Amino acid sequence: MAYLGPRLGVSRIFVPRVIVFRLLGTVGMEDMGLALGRSALERLDFENVVLKKLPLDPSEEAGVRLVKGACFSRVKPEPLNNPRFVAVSRDALALLGLDGDEIMNDPLGPEYLSGSKVMPGSEPAAHCYCGHQFGQFAGQLGDGAACYLGEVKVPPGQNPKFLRENPSGRWEIQVKGAGQTPYSRKADGRKVLRSSIREFLCSEAMFFLGIPTTRAGSVVTSDSKVLRDVHYSGNPSYERCSVVLRIAPTFLRFGSFEIFKPADEFTGRQGPSYGREEIRGQMLDYVIETFYPEIQQNYPDRVERNVAFFREVMCRTAQLVAQWQCVGFCHGVLNTDNMSVLGLTLDYGPYGFMDRFDPDFICNASDNSGRYSYKAQPAICRWNLVKLAEALAPELPTDRAKAVIDEYLDQFNRSYLENMRKKLGLLRKEEPEDEILITELLRTMHDTGADFTNTFRSLSQISCPERETEQDKEIVKKATELFLAQCASLEELKSANTPTMDPRELAMLLSMAQSNPTLFEMISDRATIARQLDRMSKLKVLMETSQEELRARQAQEWTSWITLYRKRLACELEGQSDVQVLQEERVRVMNSTNPRVVLRNYIAQNAIEAAENGDFSEVQRVLKVLEKPFSSQPGLELPAWVGSHGSTAQGERDEREEQEQRASASSTAIDPVPYDSKPPAWARQICVT
């Protein structure tokens, strides 16, 4: 239909009326046929505003380089050999007005959504940003593997909820793993199947949990291979290049504003656009005008506008990390370059959902100091906000920024308590002792090694006591048994509390901390040593404890907390005429707040191993389960191969890899458990870096 107008214009001038109608019919049908015959991806309506609003690198030189005075560089995605879909998220693709089934069956789909072929209207580019990594300013980083494809206009009929969350009217789409960019440093810009599946599944899992996040539309794999040393053992092997399609209003981040940073006092590095203050102003204007239009409209004074923007980013960040804490999610790499200016969960690398509750939980095996542990996340996000404030100065006055940051802890605590009250079913009243009740619950979970997700899910089975009865003891006993089923065994606790540091190394470091504190601080830190000593102390106690003694102690702890909880629940009934209605409301709210299923590492690992052996059905099955994390889904309780006598389901097998699959024994056949179960023993061996 694109050429209909111009052709008809000429026809009206030069030909008789009767021929005009014949041409109208002929040309219209031809063009309509062309339009219908084209891939839906070739009909996407791109409007790449950010490349017009922010400076673009004038150089198109290939290879890694320092990029000064620009926010984006044009790039050429590197084609994959024989790209093919692993899975698509129909829900995420619908944001772009695309039908997931149509895209899955589109022969051009894998090429376009891997960057192997460039869609009409797409303008591939890579974003320049900096970042503080593990507390140190790293200088220029940028999209080393991600590639901006463009901004797709929101299709007609989009859910108004998404339009409120994305007032720009466009969705930015990226492919991650499409090859080298100027920001790839020493890497090849490629991603492999395991990391791509993890990002794809977790992006969608977080969305369906109700947590702000970037989205993932598809995973594509290929016959192209790269060399990777999975365990950093010196034994690399070839893995398949794979690409994730990512979707968000924008992928701009705290680190986007750090490209103007002067030389860092510790590392000596500076941002590549240091001194280009006008670009900072441009970027700030673009972000606020595009994604915070109400702030732009309500604050004509520039300074007040910038303060209001920073306060909104602070609030969104505090609310986001509160939601993470309430589902046991650990990001793993909370550098400033992984923090979204929209308060979205961004960049899924070595993340993890906690199994056994442990406030010191570290999901990233590379995080030796525990900087990004579960309990550290709220404080780290505040630290990152301080770095964002520094990057926005002088557009954001320092004293005004400090006042906003001082509000962070209160905002986090409010959000956290609001979420936790829902998780505990405390809906009618807000009592001062609620914080103590929550703290005691977490302490009991930690002491007994209780499973985080399943313990919270089980809470809805404890009803409000209407009055004291002779059956109270029996009710508490049954509730205790319910929670004991989620507690760790003696062997599990011994394994969890075994020090990771050699005793001789620990003794040397303890001695050094006394004799040479300066050298000690260079090679270790007191928090790491304290964790090792705590483990040793707990292990000593456990070695002198029997399974029966442990179980009795766990039962006693849970009985005490359940008694406290039921006393608080009784307060909920005060002044309530219809107890049954309150009970039903509690169960409904709790079961829509406490997920039945989260993306545990072992679930992702099962899907990865099946896909690496040529069977993509488990990735697709896990996605279906994660799309309804609060519900039981008949027929989707177990992995696909269970019930097939240990064999893997054939539905989505990649025929090219059947021989490879038969030759490889997958651990997924070992100890299959339901998706909502505590992890199997082998899951403790999973290491994510």
XYZ file of C-alpha atoms in Angstrom:
689
model
C 0.000 0.000 0.000
C 3.002 2.304 0.379
C 3.102 3.177 -3.340
C -0.628 3.542 -3.875
C -0.798 7.292 -3.216
C 1.920 8.465 -5.613
C 0.740 6.147 -8.400
C -2.836 7.318 -8.109
C -1.678 10.908 -8.127
C -0.085 10.400 -11.535
C -3.090 8.428 -12.797
C -5.532 11.218 -11.980
C -3.579 13.667 -14.070
C -2.876 11.640 -17.196
C -5.529 8.945 -17.722
C -9.309 8.841 -18.249
C -11.510 8.191 -15.258
C -12.461 4.656 -16.223
C -8.783 3.634 -16.359
C -8.181 5.221 -12.981
C -10.580 2.760 -11.412
C -8.943 -0.153 -13.192
C -5.527 1.054 -12.031
C -6.870 1.555 -8.539
C -8.038 -2.033 -8.376
C -4.923 -3.460 -9.988
C -2.335 -1.485 -8.066
C -4.191 -1.752 -4.789
C -4.377 -5.519 -4.971
C -0.734 -5.840 -6.057
C 0.497 -3.656 -3.216
C -1.819 -5.324 -0.757
C -0.410 -8.668 -1.836
C 3.116 -7.359 -1.330
C 2.186 -6.060 2.117
C 0.530 -9.304 3.113
C 3.426 -11.314 1.718
C 6.009 -9.337 3.673
C 7.202 -10.449 7.074
C 5.392 -8.740 9.957
C 8.843 -7.643 11.101
C 9.276 -5.722 7.848
C 6.122 -3.765 8.638
C 7.226 -2.500 12.059
C 6.881 1.271 12.317
C 10.246 2.627 13.490
C 10.780 6.137 14.828
C 14.341 6.280 16.147
C 14.113 9.457 18.170
C 17.073 8.953 20.515
C 19.507 8.926 17.586
C 18.174 12.344 16.569
C 18.058 13.828 20.070
C 21.462 12.676 21.352
C 24.914 12.986 19.704
C 25.858 10.176 17.335
C 29.478 9.118 16.844
C 30.499 10.436 13.390
C 33.012 7.599 12.951
C 31.861 4.231 11.615
C 35.315 2.742 12.072
C 35.166 -0.947 12.957
C 36.714 -2.302 16.128
C 37.041 -1.251 19.743
C 37.889 2.395 20.408
C 37.346 5.305 22.785
C 34.248 7.263 21.745
C 34.319 10.946 22.683
C 31.461 13.433 22.539
C 28.791 10.896 21.547
C 26.081 8.783 23.194
C 25.679 6.245 20.380
C 27.808 4.682 17.657
C 26.457 3.093 14.486
C 27.284 -0.604 14.249
C 26.790 -3.521 11.884
C 25.431 -6.635 13.585
C 27.346 -9.768 12.626
C 25.134 -12.425 10.957
C 24.747 -15.857 12.504
C 25.077 -19.101 10.605
C 21.671 -20.793 10.334
C 19.802 -18.849 13.050
C 16.678 -20.496 14.521
C 14.250 -19.812 17.343
C 14.599 -21.427 20.741
C 11.501 -19.673 22.095
C 9.462 -16.490 21.844
C 7.439 -14.616 24.451
C 4.063 -13.971 22.861
C 3.210 -11.492 25.585
C 6.373 -9.427 25.073
C 6.131 -9.457 21.265
C 2.543 -8.205 21.546
C 3.999 -4.914 22.851
C 5.293 -4.387 19.310
C 1.980 -5.424 17.748
C 3.419 -8.794 16.725
C 1.750 -12.191 16.872
C 4.087 -14.694 18.532
C 2.895 -17.694 16.538
C 3.264 -15.785 13.264
C 6.808 -14.752 14.208
C 7.746 -18.322 15.208
C 6.630 -19.525 11.780
C 8.198 -16.627 9.878
C 11.263 -17.938 7.978
C 12.824 -14.465 8.285
C 12.007 -14.185 12.010
C 15.239 -15.680 13.392
C 17.336 -13.616 10.990
C 15.684 -10.300 11.872
C 15.518 -10.969 15.622
C 19.168 -11.982 15.835
C 20.464 -8.985 13.891
C 21.578 -11.269 11.048
C 19.304 -9.268 8.763
C 18.395 -5.608 9.346
C 14.696 -4.727 9.350
C 13.493 -1.807 7.205
C 13.605 1.326 9.357
C 16.053 -0.170 11.856
C 19.255 1.775 12.583
C 21.653 -0.497 14.505
C 23.697 1.350 17.113
C 25.526 0.785 20.389
C 25.167 3.017 23.454
C 28.174 4.592 25.170
C 28.113 4.582 28.966
C 30.459 4.268 31.917
C 30.065 2.696 35.321
C 31.281 1.967 38.806
C 31.974 -1.767 38.889
C 32.351 -3.334 42.338
C 32.797 0.173 43.727
C 35.530 1.325 41.318
C 35.053 3.663 38.367
C 35.798 1.622 35.250
C 35.766 4.374 32.608
C 34.146 3.712 29.229
C 32.027 0.544 29.118
C 29.045 0.743 26.758
C 27.035 -1.849 24.842
C 29.735 -4.443 24.332
C 27.302 -7.126 23.176
C 23.947 -5.341 22.943
C 22.813 -3.560 19.796
C 20.039 -0.974 19.594
C 17.847 -1.756 16.578
C 15.494 1.186 16.895
C 12.275 2.396 18.496
C 9.005 0.839 17.390
C 5.863 2.942 17.645
C 3.277 1.593 20.068
C 0.608 -0.186 17.995
C -3.044 0.902 18.194
C -4.993 -0.700 21.019
C -2.040 -1.136 23.401
C -3.022 -1.744 27.027
C -3.402 1.713 28.695
C -1.384 0.382 31.663
C 1.691 0.042 29.446
C 1.138 3.502 27.995
C 1.175 4.974 31.503
C 4.408 3.139 32.231
C 5.848 4.107 28.853
C 4.595 7.592 27.925
C 7.072 7.870 25.030
C 4.739 5.941 22.717
C 7.690 3.827 21.489
C 9.417 0.605 22.503
C 13.180 0.406 22.129
C 14.312 -2.984 20.869
C 17.789 -4.447 21.232
C 19.522 -7.640 20.281
C 22.083 -8.920 22.775
C 24.876 -11.067 21.374
C 24.981 -9.683 17.827
C 28.740 -9.168 17.652
C 31.444 -6.615 18.333
C 30.853 -2.904 18.899
C 33.271 -0.073 19.751
C 32.523 -0.950 23.409
C 33.305 -4.682 23.368
C 36.721 -4.178 24.990
C 38.507 -7.550 24.790
C 35.344 -9.569 24.132
C 33.755 -10.782 20.898
C 30.279 -9.307 21.446
C 28.670 -12.745 21.379
C 26.441 -14.498 23.910
C 25.888 -18.227 24.248
C 22.811 -20.358 24.761
C 23.002 -20.694 28.543
C 23.302 -16.953 29.273
C 20.681 -16.096 26.643
C 18.123 -18.548 28.035
C 18.717 -17.252 31.562
C 18.148 -13.643 30.485
C 15.092 -14.523 28.389
C 13.365 -16.537 31.119
C 14.137 -14.183 33.991
C 13.076 -11.029 32.130
C 9.658 -12.579 31.603
C 9.507 -14.206 35.049
C 10.043 -10.847 36.741
C 7.339 -9.207 34.642
C 4.774 -11.833 35.590
C 5.771 -11.492 39.251
C 4.732 -7.833 38.918
C 8.273 -6.461 39.242
C 9.359 -3.621 36.909
C 11.717 -5.041 34.286
C 12.954 -4.921 30.741
C 11.270 -7.571 28.606
C 12.567 -10.347 26.352
C 10.794 -11.149 23.088
C 12.774 -14.107 21.799
C 15.868 -16.296 21.961
C 17.624 -17.318 18.756
C 20.466 -19.832 18.546
C 22.645 -20.840 15.602
C 25.411 -23.016 14.180
C 27.956 -20.227 14.770
C 30.199 -21.085 17.712
C 32.537 -19.284 20.088
C 35.102 -20.553 22.552
C 34.133 -20.189 26.226
C 35.716 -21.375 29.468
C 32.559 -21.984 31.509
C 34.297 -22.849 34.778
C 37.406 -20.668 34.287
C 39.352 -23.918 34.559
C 41.610 -23.492 31.539
C 39.515 -25.995 29.564
C 37.467 -23.927 27.105
C 34.954 -25.490 24.729
C 32.872 -24.279 21.789
C 29.322 -23.086 22.451
C 26.540 -21.945 20.136
C 26.159 -18.209 19.548
C 22.709 -17.089 20.663
C 20.851 -13.782 20.747
C 18.094 -12.351 22.971
C 15.648 -9.701 21.764
C 15.206 -7.150 24.571
C 12.360 -4.631 24.830
C 12.023 -1.542 27.066
C 10.955 2.105 26.851
C 14.692 2.867 27.031
C 17.893 1.142 28.114
C 19.486 4.369 29.387
C 21.038 3.833 32.801
C 22.815 5.596 35.659
C 26.108 4.961 33.859
C 24.829 6.838 30.791
C 25.407 10.061 32.732
C 28.877 9.002 33.909
C 30.521 9.551 30.513
C 31.165 13.163 31.637
C 33.000 12.180 34.840
C 36.373 13.863 35.522
C 39.374 11.712 36.412
C 38.491 9.428 39.300
C 40.598 9.977 42.412
C 41.116 6.222 42.941
C 41.407 4.706 39.473
C 42.525 7.777 37.503
C 40.022 6.940 34.757
C 37.675 9.556 33.351
C 34.583 9.542 31.191
C 35.188 9.756 27.430
C 33.040 12.903 27.161
C 34.527 14.764 30.109
C 34.124 18.503 29.557
C 31.152 18.151 27.215
C 28.639 19.594 29.679
C 26.149 20.473 26.927
C 25.630 16.776 26.145
C 24.696 16.074 29.766
C 22.015 18.757 29.470
C 20.771 17.249 26.210
C 20.534 13.781 27.736
C 18.756 15.051 30.834
C 16.273 16.982 28.692
C 15.645 13.934 26.517
C 15.041 11.578 29.441
C 12.705 13.918 31.333
C 10.748 15.165 28.305
C 10.319 11.656 26.900
C 9.828 9.425 29.942
C 8.767 11.865 32.676
C 6.479 14.286 30.778
C 4.465 15.190 33.890
C 7.612 16.415 35.614
C 8.567 18.381 32.507
C 5.107 19.970 32.461
C 4.805 20.686 36.189
C 8.253 22.198 36.836
C 9.092 25.166 34.569
C 12.190 25.945 36.664
C 15.069 23.794 35.393
C 16.653 23.091 38.786
C 13.313 22.172 40.371
C 12.561 19.939 37.389
C 15.863 18.116 37.771
C 15.339 17.653 41.515
C 11.839 16.254 40.900
C 13.283 13.865 38.305
C 15.979 12.636 40.682
C 13.411 12.166 43.455
C 11.256 10.039 41.136
C 14.249 7.895 40.142
C 15.072 7.507 43.850
C 11.496 6.431 44.673
C 11.323 3.952 41.809
C 14.688 2.479 42.759
C 13.713 2.095 46.426
C 10.405 0.453 45.477
C 12.147 -1.859 43.008
C 14.735 -3.180 45.463
C 11.989 -3.633 48.085
C 10.169 -5.879 45.612
C 13.369 -7.830 44.946
C 13.854 -8.439 48.668
C 10.281 -9.658 49.044
C 10.645 -12.408 46.422
C 14.193 -13.382 47.392
C 15.730 -12.079 44.161
C 19.425 -11.229 44.045
C 20.673 -9.293 40.998
C 24.324 -10.205 41.368
C 25.999 -7.270 39.573
C 24.516 -4.010 40.840
C 27.064 -1.756 39.173
C 25.917 1.744 38.225
C 25.869 0.680 34.578
C 23.209 -1.933 35.443
C 20.763 0.518 37.052
C 17.891 1.829 34.908
C 16.881 5.507 34.914
C 13.279 4.234 34.808
C 13.562 1.967 37.848
C 13.481 -1.261 35.841
C 15.363 -4.481 36.572
C 18.099 -4.351 33.960
C 20.749 -6.775 32.652
C 20.244 -10.351 33.821
C 23.612 -11.984 34.375
C 24.577 -14.042 37.443
C 21.229 -13.418 39.197
C 19.586 -15.901 41.527
C 16.405 -16.501 43.495
C 17.168 -17.707 47.007
C 16.285 -21.265 47.903
C 17.183 -21.647 51.583
C 16.811 -18.234 53.250
C 20.165 -16.658 53.990
C 20.588 -12.868 54.263
C 24.225 -13.324 53.186
C 23.137 -15.111 50.000
C 25.546 -14.346 47.127
C 24.295 -15.431 43.705
C 27.400 -14.345 41.783
C 30.321 -16.708 42.385
C 32.682 -13.914 41.259
C 31.535 -11.654 44.119
C 34.112 -12.780 46.664
C 33.503 -9.872 49.040
C 29.709 -10.176 49.070
C 29.320 -6.575 47.901
C 26.165 -7.512 45.997
C 24.739 -10.044 48.461
C 20.992 -10.211 49.091
C 21.115 -8.181 52.310
C 23.422 -5.565 50.747
C 21.118 -4.694 47.834
C 19.149 -1.830 49.472
C 22.355 -0.087 50.617
C 24.098 -0.653 47.275
C 21.184 0.881 45.375
C 21.442 3.934 47.620
C 25.200 4.105 46.908
C 24.468 3.965 43.182
C 21.987 6.841 43.548
C 24.768 8.893 45.167
C 26.925 8.211 42.089
C 24.051 9.209 39.785
C 23.674 12.475 41.722
C 27.399 13.157 41.291
C 27.069 12.482 37.562
C 24.147 14.917 37.240
C 25.943 17.818 38.972
C 25.878 20.772 38.419
C 22.484 20.282 36.696
C 21.441 18.774 40.036
C 22.726 20.869 42.968
C 24.650 18.781 45.495
C 22.700 19.950 48.552
C 19.347 19.231 46.882
C 20.537 15.779 45.803
C 21.631 14.951 49.366
C 18.208 15.910 50.705
C 16.546 13.529 48.232
C 18.945 10.684 49.042
C 18.163 11.161 52.733
C 14.564 10.158 51.887
C 15.648 6.831 50.367
C 15.684 4.647 53.471
C 12.185 5.728 54.545
C 10.881 5.093 51.030
C 12.464 1.639 50.954
C 11.138 0.713 54.410
C 7.607 1.842 53.544
C 7.586 -0.184 50.347
C 9.147 -3.214 52.013
C 6.673 -3.205 54.929
C 3.716 -2.703 52.597
C 4.773 -5.730 50.549
C 5.587 -7.846 53.596
C 2.226 -7.139 55.241
C 0.535 -8.480 52.121
C 2.769 -11.551 52.168
C 1.716 -12.209 55.776
C -1.946 -11.375 55.125
C -2.000 -8.392 57.484
C -4.567 -6.357 55.586
C -6.775 -4.528 58.091
C -4.346 -2.992 60.544
C -0.800 -1.685 60.680
C 0.571 -2.493 64.111
C 3.947 -1.288 65.486
C 4.905 -4.892 66.293
C 4.581 -5.934 62.621
C 8.242 -5.139 62.014
C 9.225 -7.403 64.922
C 6.972 -10.174 63.600
C 8.589 -9.963 60.146
C 12.099 -9.849 61.609
C 11.356 -12.891 63.778
C 9.977 -14.780 60.786
C 13.158 -14.149 58.794
C 15.349 -15.078 61.782
C 13.425 -18.340 62.213
C 13.708 -19.090 58.500
C 17.447 -18.453 58.625
C 18.041 -20.504 61.769
C 16.059 -23.471 60.435
C 17.285 -23.218 56.831
C 13.723 -22.818 55.551
C 12.980 -22.437 51.849
C 12.179 -18.777 51.162
C 9.539 -19.106 48.439
C 7.699 -22.135 49.796
C 7.620 -20.889 53.394
C 5.886 -17.671 52.396
C 3.514 -19.591 50.104
C 2.549 -21.849 53.032
C 1.544 -18.922 55.267
C -1.930 -18.678 53.709
C -2.735 -22.094 55.188
C -2.716 -20.569 58.684
C -6.129 -19.011 59.335
C -7.076 -16.258 61.766
C -8.043 -17.704 65.185
C -11.600 -16.575 65.986
C -11.330 -17.519 69.678
C -9.268 -19.717 71.937
C -10.270 -23.377 71.710
C -8.983 -26.731 72.864
C -7.898 -27.396 69.292
C -5.382 -24.526 69.229
C -2.457 -26.779 70.153
C -3.342 -29.183 67.377
C -3.653 -26.312 64.877
C -0.212 -24.970 65.864
C 1.258 -28.480 65.677
C -0.054 -29.008 62.124
C 1.224 -25.587 61.069
C 4.638 -26.424 62.538
C 4.753 -29.652 60.528
C 3.889 -27.625 57.423
C 6.942 -25.414 57.905
C 9.228 -28.224 59.013
C 8.754 -29.725 55.553
C 10.495 -26.617 54.170
C 13.436 -26.708 56.592
C 16.943 -27.843 55.702
C 18.267 -31.215 56.813
C 21.370 -31.578 58.956
C 23.482 -32.470 55.912
C 22.169 -29.464 53.969
C 23.041 -27.115 56.834
C 26.491 -28.656 57.210
C 27.113 -28.145 53.516
C 25.805 -24.553 53.630
C 28.016 -23.668 56.595
C 31.245 -25.258 55.420
C 33.841 -22.449 55.099
C 34.862 -21.752 51.526
C 38.325 -20.647 52.597
C 41.164 -23.040 53.453
C 41.792 -22.993 57.255
C 45.487 -22.179 56.702
C 44.595 -19.220 54.486
C 42.075 -17.993 57.054
C 44.648 -18.247 59.861
C 47.177 -16.320 57.766
C 44.680 -13.541 57.035
C 43.657 -13.276 60.695
C 47.295 -12.903 61.650
C 47.847 -10.325 58.898
C 44.827 -8.291 60.033
C 46.624 -7.823 63.356
C 50.194 -7.420 62.170
C 49.790 -5.576 58.847
C 46.285 -4.039 58.481
C 47.230 -2.106 55.328
C 48.307 -5.227 53.452
C 45.273 -7.099 54.789
C 42.883 -4.474 53.364
C 44.559 -4.842 49.961
C 43.904 -8.572 49.653
C 40.797 -9.195 51.778
C 38.227 -7.473 53.989
C 36.830 -7.907 57.469
C 33.300 -8.797 56.302
C 34.621 -11.790 54.319
C 36.643 -13.019 57.295
C 33.660 -12.535 59.627
C 31.486 -14.681 57.332
C 34.076 -17.453 57.312
C 34.381 -17.395 61.107
C 30.586 -17.451 61.479
C 30.408 -20.505 59.224
C 33.080 -22.266 61.256
C 31.197 -21.562 64.466
C 27.886 -22.847 63.100
C 29.504 -25.913 61.564
C 31.092 -26.804 64.915
C 27.648 -26.796 66.564
C 26.110 -28.808 63.718
C 28.851 -31.433 63.923
C 27.797 -32.083 67.507
C 24.069 -32.239 66.661
C 21.975 -35.211 65.507
C 19.197 -34.992 62.917
C 16.619 -35.656 65.657
C 17.994 -32.867 67.860
C 18.022 -30.474 64.915
C 14.427 -31.302 64.004
C 13.280 -30.805 67.617
C 15.000 -27.411 67.746
C 13.474 -26.383 64.412
C 10.014 -27.439 65.621
C 10.392 -25.401 68.788
C 11.430 -22.287 66.851
C 8.531 -22.570 64.421
C 6.007 -23.248 67.187
C 7.093 -20.041 68.934
C 6.774 -17.949 65.799
C 3.421 -19.450 64.716
C 2.000 -18.684 68.178
C 3.146 -15.065 67.803
C 1.712 -14.900 64.269
C -1.706 -16.270 65.278
C -1.878 -13.717 68.084
C -1.299 -10.950 65.516
C -3.864 -12.495 63.162
C -6.442 -12.349 65.951
C -6.064 -8.552 65.893
C -7.188 -8.583 62.251
C -10.591 -9.906 63.353
C -11.305 -7.085 65.799
C -14.349 -5.157 64.619
C -14.951 -7.528 61.682
C -18.511 -8.846 61.341
C -17.857 -11.393 58.594
C -14.835 -13.526 59.455
C -15.287 -15.768 56.424
C -15.009 -12.834 54.003
C -11.797 -11.674 55.719
C -10.304 -15.171 55.575
C -11.073 -15.486 51.860
C -9.625 -12.043 51.155
C -6.436 -12.907 53.083
C -5.917 -16.123 51.142
C -6.580 -14.379 47.819
C -4.140 -11.519 48.547
C -1.448 -13.801 49.980
C -1.653 -16.289 47.116
C -1.383 -13.459 44.594
C 1.626 -11.983 46.449
C 3.579 -15.098 47.434
C 4.528 -16.929 44.222
C 4.141 -20.665 43.897
C 7.008 -20.807 41.397
C 10.090 -18.660 40.792
C 12.931 -19.204 38.351
C 15.226 -21.197 40.607
C 18.680 -21.905 39.218
C 18.004 -25.619 38.824
C 14.861 -24.950 36.740
C 16.842 -22.697 34.412
C 19.677 -25.224 34.305
C 17.334 -28.061 33.301
C 16.002 -25.943 30.435
C 19.524 -24.932 29.372
C 20.839 -28.489 29.297
C 17.846 -29.695 27.304
C 18.312 -26.830 24.809
C 22.046 -27.479 24.515
C 21.093 -31.030 23.560
C 18.749 -29.791 20.840
C 15.407 -29.879 22.691
C 13.855 -26.436 23.117
C 10.534 -27.636 24.547
C 11.633 -27.289 28.168
C 12.480 -23.586 27.682
C 9.009 -23.053 26.255
C 7.402 -25.116 29.019
C 9.206 -23.221 31.784
C 8.095 -19.929 30.196
C 4.463 -21.100 30.370
C 4.875 -21.981 34.048
C 6.505 -18.613 34.818
C 3.726 -16.715 33.055
C 1.390 -17.785 35.893
C 3.693 -17.893 38.918
C 0.903 -17.609 41.483
C -1.290 -20.391 40.080
C -1.301 -24.143 39.874
C -1.325 -25.243 36.228
C -2.581 -28.809 35.709
C -0.297 -30.663 33.320
C 2.602 -28.278 33.958
C 3.693 -29.437 37.399
C 6.788 -31.310 36.222
C 9.454 -30.996 33.524
C 8.441 -32.375 30.121
C 10.621 -35.498 30.247
C 8.955 -36.803 33.434
C 6.390 -39.381 32.390
C 8.390 -40.153 29.257
C 10.452 -42.820 31.071
C 13.333 -40.411 31.461
C 13.505 -39.461 27.777
C 13.234 -35.891 26.617
C 10.066 -34.670 24.909
C 10.358 -34.600 21.133
C 7.944 -31.773 20.320
C 10.404 -28.982 19.568
C 13.579 -30.955 18.850
C 16.143 -29.368 16.570
C 16.737 -32.189 14.074
C 20.311 -31.091 13.364
C 21.229 -31.874 16.937
C 19.423 -35.175 17.566
C 22.614 -37.137 17.123
C 24.457 -34.779 19.472
C 21.636 -35.098 21.996
C 21.766 -38.881 21.997
C 25.523 -38.788 22.505
C 25.293 -36.504 25.535
C 23.918 -37.576 28.889
C 22.086 -34.684 30.507
C 21.845 -34.248 34.245
C 18.244 -33.167 33.734
C 17.237 -36.824 33.913
C 18.593 -36.927 37.459
C 16.166 -36.503 40.328
C 13.340 -34.620 38.546
C 11.190 -32.602 40.949
C 8.091 -30.412 40.503
C 8.688 -26.769 39.623
C 7.286 -25.663 42.994
C 9.514 -27.975 45.059
C 12.616 -27.285 47.071
C 15.645 -27.792 44.824
C 17.175 -31.252 44.418
C 20.526 -31.986 46.049
C 22.474 -31.578 42.792
C 21.302 -27.957 42.510
C 23.850 -26.972 45.180
C 26.585 -27.667 42.645
C 25.330 -24.990 40.212
C 27.794 -22.119 39.988
C 26.868 -18.863 38.221
C 29.485 -16.191 37.512
